[in-house]
XYZ file of C-alpha atoms in Angstrom:
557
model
C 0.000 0.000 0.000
C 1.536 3.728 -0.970
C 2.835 5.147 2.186
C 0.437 8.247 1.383
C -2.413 5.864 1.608
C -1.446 4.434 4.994
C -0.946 7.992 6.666
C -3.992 8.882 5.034
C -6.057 5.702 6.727
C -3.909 6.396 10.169
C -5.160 9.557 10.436
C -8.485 9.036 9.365
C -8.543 6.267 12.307
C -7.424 8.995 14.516
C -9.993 11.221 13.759
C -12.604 8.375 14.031
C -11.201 7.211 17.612
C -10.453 10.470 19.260
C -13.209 12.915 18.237
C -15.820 11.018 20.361
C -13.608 10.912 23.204
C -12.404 14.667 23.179
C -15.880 16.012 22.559
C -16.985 13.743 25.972
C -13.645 15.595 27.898
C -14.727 18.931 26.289
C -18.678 18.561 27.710
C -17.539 17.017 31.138
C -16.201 20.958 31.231
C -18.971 22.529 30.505
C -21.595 24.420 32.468
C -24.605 22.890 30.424
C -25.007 20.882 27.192
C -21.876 21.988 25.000
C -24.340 23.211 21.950
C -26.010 25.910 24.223
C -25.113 29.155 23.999
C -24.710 29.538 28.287
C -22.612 27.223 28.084
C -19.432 27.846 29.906
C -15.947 26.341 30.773
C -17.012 24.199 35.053
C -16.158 21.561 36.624
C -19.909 22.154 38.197
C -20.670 19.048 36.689
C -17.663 16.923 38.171
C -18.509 18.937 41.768
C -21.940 17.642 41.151
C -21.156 14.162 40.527
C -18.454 13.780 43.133
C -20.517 15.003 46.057
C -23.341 12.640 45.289
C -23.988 9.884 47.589
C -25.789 7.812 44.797
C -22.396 8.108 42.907
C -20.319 6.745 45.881
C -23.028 4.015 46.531
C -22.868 3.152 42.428
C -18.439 2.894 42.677
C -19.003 0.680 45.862
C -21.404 -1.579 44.074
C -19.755 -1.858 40.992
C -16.705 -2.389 42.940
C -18.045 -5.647 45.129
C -19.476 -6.728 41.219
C -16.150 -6.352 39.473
C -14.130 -7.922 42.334
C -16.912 -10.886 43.497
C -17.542 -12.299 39.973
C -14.076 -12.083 39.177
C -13.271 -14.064 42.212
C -15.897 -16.611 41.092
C -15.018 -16.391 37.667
C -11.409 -16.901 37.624
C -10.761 -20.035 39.575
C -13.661 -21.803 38.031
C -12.729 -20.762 34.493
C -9.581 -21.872 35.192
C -10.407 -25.468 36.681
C -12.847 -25.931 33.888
C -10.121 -25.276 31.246
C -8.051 -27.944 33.011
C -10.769 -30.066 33.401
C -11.480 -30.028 29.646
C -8.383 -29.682 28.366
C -6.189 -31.821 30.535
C -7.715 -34.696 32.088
C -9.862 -37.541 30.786
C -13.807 -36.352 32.076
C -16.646 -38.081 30.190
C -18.188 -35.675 27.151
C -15.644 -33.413 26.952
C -15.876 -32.788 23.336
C -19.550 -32.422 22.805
C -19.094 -30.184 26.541
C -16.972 -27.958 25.090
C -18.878 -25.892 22.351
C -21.911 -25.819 25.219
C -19.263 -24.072 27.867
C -19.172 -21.227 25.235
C -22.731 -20.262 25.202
C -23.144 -17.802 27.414
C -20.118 -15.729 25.951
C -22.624 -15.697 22.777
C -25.799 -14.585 24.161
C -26.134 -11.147 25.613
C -26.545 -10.618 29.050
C -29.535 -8.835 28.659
C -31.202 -11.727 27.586
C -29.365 -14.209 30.227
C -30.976 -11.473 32.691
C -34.314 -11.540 31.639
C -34.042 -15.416 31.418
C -32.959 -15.414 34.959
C -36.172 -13.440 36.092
C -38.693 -15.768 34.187
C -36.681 -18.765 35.596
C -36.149 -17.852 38.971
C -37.618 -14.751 40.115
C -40.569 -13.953 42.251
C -42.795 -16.056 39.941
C -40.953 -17.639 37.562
C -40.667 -21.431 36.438
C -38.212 -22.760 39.104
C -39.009 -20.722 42.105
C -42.610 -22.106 41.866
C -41.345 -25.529 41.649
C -39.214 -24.916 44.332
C -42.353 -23.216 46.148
C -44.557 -26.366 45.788
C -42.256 -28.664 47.390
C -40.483 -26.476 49.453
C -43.440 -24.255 50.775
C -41.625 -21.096 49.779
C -39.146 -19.701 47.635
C -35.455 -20.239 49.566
C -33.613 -17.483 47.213
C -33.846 -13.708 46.687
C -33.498 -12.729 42.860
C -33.289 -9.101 42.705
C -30.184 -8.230 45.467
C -26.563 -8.181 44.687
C -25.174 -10.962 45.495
C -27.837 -12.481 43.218
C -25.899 -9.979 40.508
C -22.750 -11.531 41.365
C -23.213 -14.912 41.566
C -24.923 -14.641 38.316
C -22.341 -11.911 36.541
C -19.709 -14.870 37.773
C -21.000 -17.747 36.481
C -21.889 -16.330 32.923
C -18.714 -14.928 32.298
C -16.716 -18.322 33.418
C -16.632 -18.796 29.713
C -14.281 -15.630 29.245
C -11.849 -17.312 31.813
C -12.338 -20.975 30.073
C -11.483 -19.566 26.773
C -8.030 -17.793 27.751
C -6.962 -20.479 29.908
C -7.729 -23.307 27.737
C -5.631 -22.015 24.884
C -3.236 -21.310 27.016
C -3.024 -25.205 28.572
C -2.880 -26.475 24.994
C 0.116 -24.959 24.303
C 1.731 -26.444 27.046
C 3.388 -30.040 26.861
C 2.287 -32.543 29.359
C 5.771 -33.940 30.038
C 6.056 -32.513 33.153
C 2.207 -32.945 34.678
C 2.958 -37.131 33.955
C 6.624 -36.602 35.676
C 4.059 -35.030 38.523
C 2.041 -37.794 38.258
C 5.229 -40.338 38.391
C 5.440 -38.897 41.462
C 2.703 -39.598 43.562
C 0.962 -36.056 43.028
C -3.165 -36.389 42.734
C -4.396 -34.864 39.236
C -5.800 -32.106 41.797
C -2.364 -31.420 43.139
C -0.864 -31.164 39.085
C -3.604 -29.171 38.656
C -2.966 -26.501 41.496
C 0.619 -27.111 41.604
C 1.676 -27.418 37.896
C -0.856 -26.874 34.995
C -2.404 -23.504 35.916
C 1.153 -22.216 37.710
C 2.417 -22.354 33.947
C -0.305 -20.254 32.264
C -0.682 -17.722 35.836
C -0.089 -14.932 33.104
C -2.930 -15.699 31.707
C -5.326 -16.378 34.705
C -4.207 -12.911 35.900
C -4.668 -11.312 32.484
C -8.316 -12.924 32.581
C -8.861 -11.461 36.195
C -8.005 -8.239 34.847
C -10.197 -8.040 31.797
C -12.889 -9.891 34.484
C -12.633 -6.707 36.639
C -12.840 -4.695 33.326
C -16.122 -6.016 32.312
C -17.482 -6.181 35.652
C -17.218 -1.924 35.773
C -19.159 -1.837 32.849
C -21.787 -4.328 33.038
C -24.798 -2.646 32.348
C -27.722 -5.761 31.410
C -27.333 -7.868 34.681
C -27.522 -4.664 37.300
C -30.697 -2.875 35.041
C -33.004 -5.582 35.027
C -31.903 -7.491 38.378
C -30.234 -4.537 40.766
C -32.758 -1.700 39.554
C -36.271 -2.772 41.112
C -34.255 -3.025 44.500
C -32.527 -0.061 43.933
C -29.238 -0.843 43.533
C -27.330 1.152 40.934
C -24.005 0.471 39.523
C -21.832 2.865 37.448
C -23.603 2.032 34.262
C -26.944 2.068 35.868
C -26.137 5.544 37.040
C -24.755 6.979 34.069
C -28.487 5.548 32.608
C -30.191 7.092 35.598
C -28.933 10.656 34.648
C -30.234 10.903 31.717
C -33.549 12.261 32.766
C -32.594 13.116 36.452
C -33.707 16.696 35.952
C -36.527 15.973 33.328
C -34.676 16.785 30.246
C -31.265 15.058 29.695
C -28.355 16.596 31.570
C -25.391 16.567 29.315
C -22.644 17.429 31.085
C -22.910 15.239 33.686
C -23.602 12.449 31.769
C -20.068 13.386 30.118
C -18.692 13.942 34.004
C -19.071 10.332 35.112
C -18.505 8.920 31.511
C -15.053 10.415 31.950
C -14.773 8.646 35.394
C -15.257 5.578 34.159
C -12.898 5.903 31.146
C -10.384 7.111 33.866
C -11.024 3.927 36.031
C -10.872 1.443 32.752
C -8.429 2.791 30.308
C -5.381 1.827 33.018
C -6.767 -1.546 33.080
C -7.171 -2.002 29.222
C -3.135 -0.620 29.153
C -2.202 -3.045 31.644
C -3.864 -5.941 29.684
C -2.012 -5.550 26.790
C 1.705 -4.734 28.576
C 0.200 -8.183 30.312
C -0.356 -9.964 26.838
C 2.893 -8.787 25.632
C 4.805 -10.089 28.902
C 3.519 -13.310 28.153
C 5.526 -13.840 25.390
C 7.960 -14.708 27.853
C 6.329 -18.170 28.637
C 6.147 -19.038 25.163
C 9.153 -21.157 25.872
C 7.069 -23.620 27.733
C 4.913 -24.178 24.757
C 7.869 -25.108 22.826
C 8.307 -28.158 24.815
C 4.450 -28.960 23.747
C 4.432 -32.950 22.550
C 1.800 -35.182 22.376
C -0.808 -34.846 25.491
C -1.744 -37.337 27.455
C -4.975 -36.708 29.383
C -4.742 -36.933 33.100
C -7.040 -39.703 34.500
C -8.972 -38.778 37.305
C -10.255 -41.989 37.887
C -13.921 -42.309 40.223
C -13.818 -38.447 40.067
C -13.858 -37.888 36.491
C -17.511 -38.344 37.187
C -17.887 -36.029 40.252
C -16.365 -33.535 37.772
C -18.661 -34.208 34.925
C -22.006 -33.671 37.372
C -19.895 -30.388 38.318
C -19.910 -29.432 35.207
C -23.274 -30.358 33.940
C -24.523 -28.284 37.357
C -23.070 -25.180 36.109
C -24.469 -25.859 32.435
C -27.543 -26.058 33.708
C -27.547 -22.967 36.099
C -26.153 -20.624 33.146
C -27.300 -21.919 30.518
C -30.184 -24.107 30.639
C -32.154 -22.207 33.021
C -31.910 -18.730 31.419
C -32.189 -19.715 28.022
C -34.856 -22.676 28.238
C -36.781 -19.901 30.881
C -36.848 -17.145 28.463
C -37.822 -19.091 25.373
C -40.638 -21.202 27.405
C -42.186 -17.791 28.763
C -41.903 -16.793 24.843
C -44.977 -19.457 24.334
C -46.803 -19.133 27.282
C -50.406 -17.166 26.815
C -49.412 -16.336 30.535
C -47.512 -17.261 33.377
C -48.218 -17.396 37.214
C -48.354 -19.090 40.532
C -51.698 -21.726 39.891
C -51.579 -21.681 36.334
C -50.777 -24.911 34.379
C -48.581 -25.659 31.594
C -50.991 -27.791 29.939
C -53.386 -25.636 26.915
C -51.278 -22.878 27.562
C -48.898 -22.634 24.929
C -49.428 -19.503 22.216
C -47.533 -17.878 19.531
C -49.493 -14.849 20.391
C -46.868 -13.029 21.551
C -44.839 -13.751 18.045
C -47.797 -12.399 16.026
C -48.156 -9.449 18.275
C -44.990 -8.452 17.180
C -46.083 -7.856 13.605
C -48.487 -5.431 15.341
C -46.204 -2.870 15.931
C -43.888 -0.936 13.130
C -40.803 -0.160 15.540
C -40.449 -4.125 16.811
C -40.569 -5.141 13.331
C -37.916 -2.685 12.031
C -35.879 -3.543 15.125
C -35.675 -7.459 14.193
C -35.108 -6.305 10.317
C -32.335 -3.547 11.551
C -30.557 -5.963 14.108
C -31.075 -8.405 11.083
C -28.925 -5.608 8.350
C -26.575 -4.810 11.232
C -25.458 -8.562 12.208
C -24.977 -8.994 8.091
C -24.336 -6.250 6.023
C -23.163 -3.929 8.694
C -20.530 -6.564 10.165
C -19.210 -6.697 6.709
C -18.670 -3.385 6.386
C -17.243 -3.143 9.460
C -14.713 -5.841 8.314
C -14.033 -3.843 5.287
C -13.665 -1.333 7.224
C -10.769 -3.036 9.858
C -9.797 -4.999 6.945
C -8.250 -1.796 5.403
C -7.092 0.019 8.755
C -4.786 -3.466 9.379
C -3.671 -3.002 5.746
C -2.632 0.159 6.536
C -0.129 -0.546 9.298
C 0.376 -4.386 7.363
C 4.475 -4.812 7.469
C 5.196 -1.410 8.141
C 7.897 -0.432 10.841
C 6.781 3.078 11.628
C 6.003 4.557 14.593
C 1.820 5.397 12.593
C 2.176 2.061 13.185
C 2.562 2.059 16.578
C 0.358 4.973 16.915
C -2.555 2.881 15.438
C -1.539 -0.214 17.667
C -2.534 2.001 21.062
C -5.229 4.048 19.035
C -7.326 1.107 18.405
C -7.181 0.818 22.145
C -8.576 3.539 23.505
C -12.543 2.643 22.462
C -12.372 -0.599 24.326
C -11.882 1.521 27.603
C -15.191 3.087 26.704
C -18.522 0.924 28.069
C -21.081 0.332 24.952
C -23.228 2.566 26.797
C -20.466 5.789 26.785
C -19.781 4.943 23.376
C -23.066 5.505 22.118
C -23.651 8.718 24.059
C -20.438 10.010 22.500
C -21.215 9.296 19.184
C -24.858 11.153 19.490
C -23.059 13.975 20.329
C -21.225 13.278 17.363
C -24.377 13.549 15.554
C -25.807 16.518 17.465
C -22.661 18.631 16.888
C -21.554 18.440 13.491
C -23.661 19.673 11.169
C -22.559 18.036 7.988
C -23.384 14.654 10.076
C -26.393 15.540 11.759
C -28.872 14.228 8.940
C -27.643 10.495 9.692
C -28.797 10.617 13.558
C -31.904 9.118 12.736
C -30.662 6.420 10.743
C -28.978 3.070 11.055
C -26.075 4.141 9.898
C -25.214 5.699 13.007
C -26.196 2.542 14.997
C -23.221 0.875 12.309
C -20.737 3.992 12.829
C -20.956 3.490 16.697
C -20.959 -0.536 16.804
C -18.072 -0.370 14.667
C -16.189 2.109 16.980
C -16.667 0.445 19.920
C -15.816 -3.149 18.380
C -12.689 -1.837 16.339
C -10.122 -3.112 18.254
C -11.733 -6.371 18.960
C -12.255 -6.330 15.028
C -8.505 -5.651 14.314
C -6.900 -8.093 16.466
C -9.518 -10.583 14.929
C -7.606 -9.924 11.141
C -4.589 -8.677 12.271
C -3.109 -12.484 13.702
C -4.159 -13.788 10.122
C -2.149 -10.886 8.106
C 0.913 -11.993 10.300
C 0.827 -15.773 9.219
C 0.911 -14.849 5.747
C 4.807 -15.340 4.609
C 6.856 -12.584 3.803
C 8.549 -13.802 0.525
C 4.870 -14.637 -1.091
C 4.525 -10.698 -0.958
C 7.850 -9.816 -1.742
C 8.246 -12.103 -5.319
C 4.994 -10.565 -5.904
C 6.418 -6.830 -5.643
C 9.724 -8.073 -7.413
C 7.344 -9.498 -10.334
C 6.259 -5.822 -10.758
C 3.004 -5.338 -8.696
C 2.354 -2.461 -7.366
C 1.598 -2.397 -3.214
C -2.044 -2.231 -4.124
C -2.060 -4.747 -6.779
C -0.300 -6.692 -3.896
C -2.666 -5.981 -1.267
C -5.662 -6.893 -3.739
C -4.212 -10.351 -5.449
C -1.805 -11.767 -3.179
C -2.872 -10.684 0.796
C -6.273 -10.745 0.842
C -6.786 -13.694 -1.041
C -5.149 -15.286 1.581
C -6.981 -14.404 4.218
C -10.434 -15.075 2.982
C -11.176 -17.378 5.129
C -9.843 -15.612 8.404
C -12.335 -12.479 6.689
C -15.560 -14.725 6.506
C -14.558 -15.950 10.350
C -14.613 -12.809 11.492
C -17.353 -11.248 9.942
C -19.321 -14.457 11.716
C -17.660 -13.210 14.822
C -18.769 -9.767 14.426
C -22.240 -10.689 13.607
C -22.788 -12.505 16.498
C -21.225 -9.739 18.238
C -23.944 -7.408 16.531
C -26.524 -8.917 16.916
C -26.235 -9.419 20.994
C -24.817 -5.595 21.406
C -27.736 -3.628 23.082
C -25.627 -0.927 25.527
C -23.939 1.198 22.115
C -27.416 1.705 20.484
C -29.683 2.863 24.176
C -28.887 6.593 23.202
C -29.284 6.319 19.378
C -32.771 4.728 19.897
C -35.308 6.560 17.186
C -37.489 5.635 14.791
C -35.188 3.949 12.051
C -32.450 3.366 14.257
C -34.253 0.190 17.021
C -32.679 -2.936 17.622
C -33.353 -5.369 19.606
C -31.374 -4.832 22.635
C -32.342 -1.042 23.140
C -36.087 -2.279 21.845
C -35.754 -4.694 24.865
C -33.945 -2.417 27.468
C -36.765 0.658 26.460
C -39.634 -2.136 26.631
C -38.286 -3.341 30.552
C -40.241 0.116 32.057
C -43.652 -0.476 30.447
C -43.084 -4.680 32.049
C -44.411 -5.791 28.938
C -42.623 -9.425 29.812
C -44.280 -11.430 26.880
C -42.752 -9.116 24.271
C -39.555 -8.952 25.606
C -39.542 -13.044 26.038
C -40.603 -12.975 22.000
C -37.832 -10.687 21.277
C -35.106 -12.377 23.274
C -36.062 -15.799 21.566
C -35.597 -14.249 18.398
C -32.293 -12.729 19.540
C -31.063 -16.642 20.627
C -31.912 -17.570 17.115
C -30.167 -15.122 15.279
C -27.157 -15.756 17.660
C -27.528 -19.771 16.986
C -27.626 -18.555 12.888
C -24.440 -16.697 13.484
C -22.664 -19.943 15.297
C -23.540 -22.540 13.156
C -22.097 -20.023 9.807
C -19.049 -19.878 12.226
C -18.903 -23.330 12.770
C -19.187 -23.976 8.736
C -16.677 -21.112 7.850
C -14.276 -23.199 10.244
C -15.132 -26.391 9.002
C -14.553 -24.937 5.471
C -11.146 -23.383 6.438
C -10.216 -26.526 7.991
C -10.944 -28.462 4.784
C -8.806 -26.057 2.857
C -6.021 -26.172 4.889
């Protein structure tokens, strides 16, 4: 690529990254929204913010969050990974795939599965009610929110760890064994010591996404009153009756203070592990630990926590989906409907919200893979410190909650004119999704790009191509295949987002997650239950064209 070209796509990223970010900074200054004309250089709005005791009591929640599902998180994720990955337990190939599941479904719908499944009234806390003689668990309190907030995001922690454990040989866990050591003793003592960089970068990025968590803390901490940051920030909007900017852009500057360390320190983290790598060299031939009798104690463990984070939520939600109506007395039997399907062809803005969430998940993930396609491109082989720049650039979104994002990009709209006709359209739903997802999205094509050899490029350029021609015929082609994985990626992604869109919500831009977040006020529990089934199915459409795209690649390699 011409070296004007890359500066030119550097800066552009630049521009894309930083505007939202500097015009938060510039209205957490201001007196009053930025676009009035009283408005004046303050830090009223940080004074505000920073003397309120709902603020202090938000911090401390999301504080015990972050920290208590971490703390659950973590050490399961990383005995599950070992479990799987190491040892001999029954099913572990056809348990695998199903340990991913909550990872793919968004926690907005996990929550609302959790409240037809086990709150007050819902499907298990009535069983539990008839033979019990009352219901022995409370639903909506927090450590409800962080047992459940840990146990969902297990997957994050299985997914690190076991990559990491297959990279290492098992030489020295059977020299352990030679030993006398128990597999639990390897386990503790040798498998996860070896990948610790990993466990702590997962703790980390745990304590990342328990600041932001938004879904979990609306639907279950909110009718109790318990706020977390996220909540808060949502809370604001309408404190004073009309939306008060600048302290929305106060706390939203908070947070990205509190999570853009962490973000730095995961990556100086992922780079430090490269120091480790020396243990994977060693890798041979695994042999899988036997755990003998236990192998099935582990199995039940494991089918226990299936069945608490994924089969109740999702099984929950989509039963409640059918259900005329649901209740303490009534019966299961003549009730089922698709009523609540059909009522959703009754109303314009649900309709456009499963056909928008439909365009975004396929058409807008492309484009957003075009779109990191040609910012890794742009950096592709190129020692320069742009290059570098765009390495940390990409960054700096990720340290901004879904929910920040999308505030700072309707500023965005609100403040530049040339841009302000596209508010009310999807496009600025895409623009958004694909700012908050860009670095996810680059690191996604950028490992690809780096397998490719060097000489199939260079005998290309000393053929005569130009860098273009060399881009277009000889790089890309190559990573076809890594392209069509991520765009599955990113349309699974899309299609479970629901935090980026809340303040972009207008007529032309719904989808489903800020349909279902908006529709939580009015309680109107059968629609939402329709909705999030129809969310799980375009999610399950989006894993099994993953699953083919890897078959396929698999094939071809």
């Amino acid at each position: 690529m011409p070296t004007r070209l890359r500066i030119a796509l550097v800066l552009a990223t630049a521009l894309f990254v930083l505007s939202p970010i500097l015009l938060i900074a510039w209205q957490s200054v201001q007196s009053d929204a930025f676009f009035k004309p009283n408005a004046q250089l303050s830090l009223s709005a940080f004074k505000f913010v920073l003397t309120d005791p709902d603020f202090y009591a938000s911090l401390w929640n999301s504080a015990q969050v972050a920290v208590g599902m971490t703390l659950i998180a973590v050490p399961l994720g990383s005995v599950l990974a070992f479990l799987l990955t190491r040892t001999d337990v029954p099913g572990g190939r056809w348990i695998e795939p199903l340990v991913l599941v909550p990872m793919f479904i968004s926690s907005l719908v996990l929550a609302f599965g959790y409240v037809v499944g086990a709150g007050p009234v819902g499907f298990l806390s009535l069983a539990a009610k008839s033979v019990l003689g009352s219901v022995q668990w409370t639903l909506y309190s927090k450590p409800s929110i962080i047992i459940i907030a840990g146990l969902t995001h297990v997957p994050h922690v299985y997914l690190y760890v076991s990559t990491a454990l297959k990279g290492v040989g098992s030489d020295i866990e059977e020299a352990a064994r030679v030993s006398g050591a128990s597999p639990w003793r390897v386990a503790l003592t040798v498998s996860l010591p070896m990948v610790l960089p990993t466990i702590l970068f997962c703790a980390l990025l745990l304590l990342f996404l328990g600041i932001e968590l938004f879904g979990l803390p609306l639907v279950l901490g909110e009718p109790e009153g318990i706020s977390v940051l996220a909540t808060y920030l949502f809370k604001l909007t309408n404190l004073f009756g009309t939306p008060a900017y600048h302290l929305l852009a106060a706390v939203a500057m908070l947070i990205v203070a509190m999570t853009l360390p962490m973000v730095y320190l995961q990556r100086k983290m992922m780079k430090d592990g490269d120091r480790f790598v020396s243990v994977k060299g060693k890798a041979a031939a695994r042999k899988l630990l036997s755990l003998g009798p236990m192998r099935w104690v582990a199995f039940g463990a494991i089918v226990a926590w299936l069945a608490v984070s994924v089969v109740l939520p999702v099984g929950a939600v989509i039963l409640r989906s059918v259900l005329r109506t649901w209740g303490d007395g009534v019966p299961l039997a003549g009730n089922f409907t698709a009523q609540h399907f059909l009522a959703i062809l009754e109303f314009p803005n649900l309709q456009r919200g499963i056909v928008n969430t439909a365009l975004m998940a396929t058409l807008g993930a492309a484009l957003s893979v075009g779109v990191y396609t040609m910012v890794n491109l742009s950096v592709h082989r190129w020692k320069s410190r742009w290059a570098a720049t765009i390495d940390y650039l990409v960054l700096l979104p990720r340290a901004l909650p879904g929910l920040v994002a999308g505030l700072a990009m309707f500023w965005m709209f609100l403040f530049i004119p040339l841009i302000s006709p596209l508010r009310s359209t999807l496009l600025s739903v895409w623009i958004a999704y694909t700012l908050v997802w860009l670095g996810y999205g680059i690191r996604l094509i950028s490992g690809p790009l780096m397998q490719i050899s060097r000489e199939l490029e260079e005998a290309a350029r000393v053929a005569g191509a130009s860098p273009g021609r060399v881009s277009m015929h000889v790089t890309l082609p190559l990573v076809r295949a890594a392209l069509v994985g991520a765009w599955a990626l990113i349309f699974i992604t899309y299609v479970k987002e629901y935090s980026t869109a809340v303040y972009l919500l207008a007529p032309g831009t719904e989808v489903l997650g800020s349909l279902m977040i908006s529709l939580w006020d009015t309680g109107a529990i059968d629609t939402i239950a329709a909705l999030s089934t129809i969310n799980i199915c375009m999610v399950g459409i989006g894993v099994l064209l993953l699953q083919r795209f890897e078959k396929a690649s698999h094939a071809q390699a």
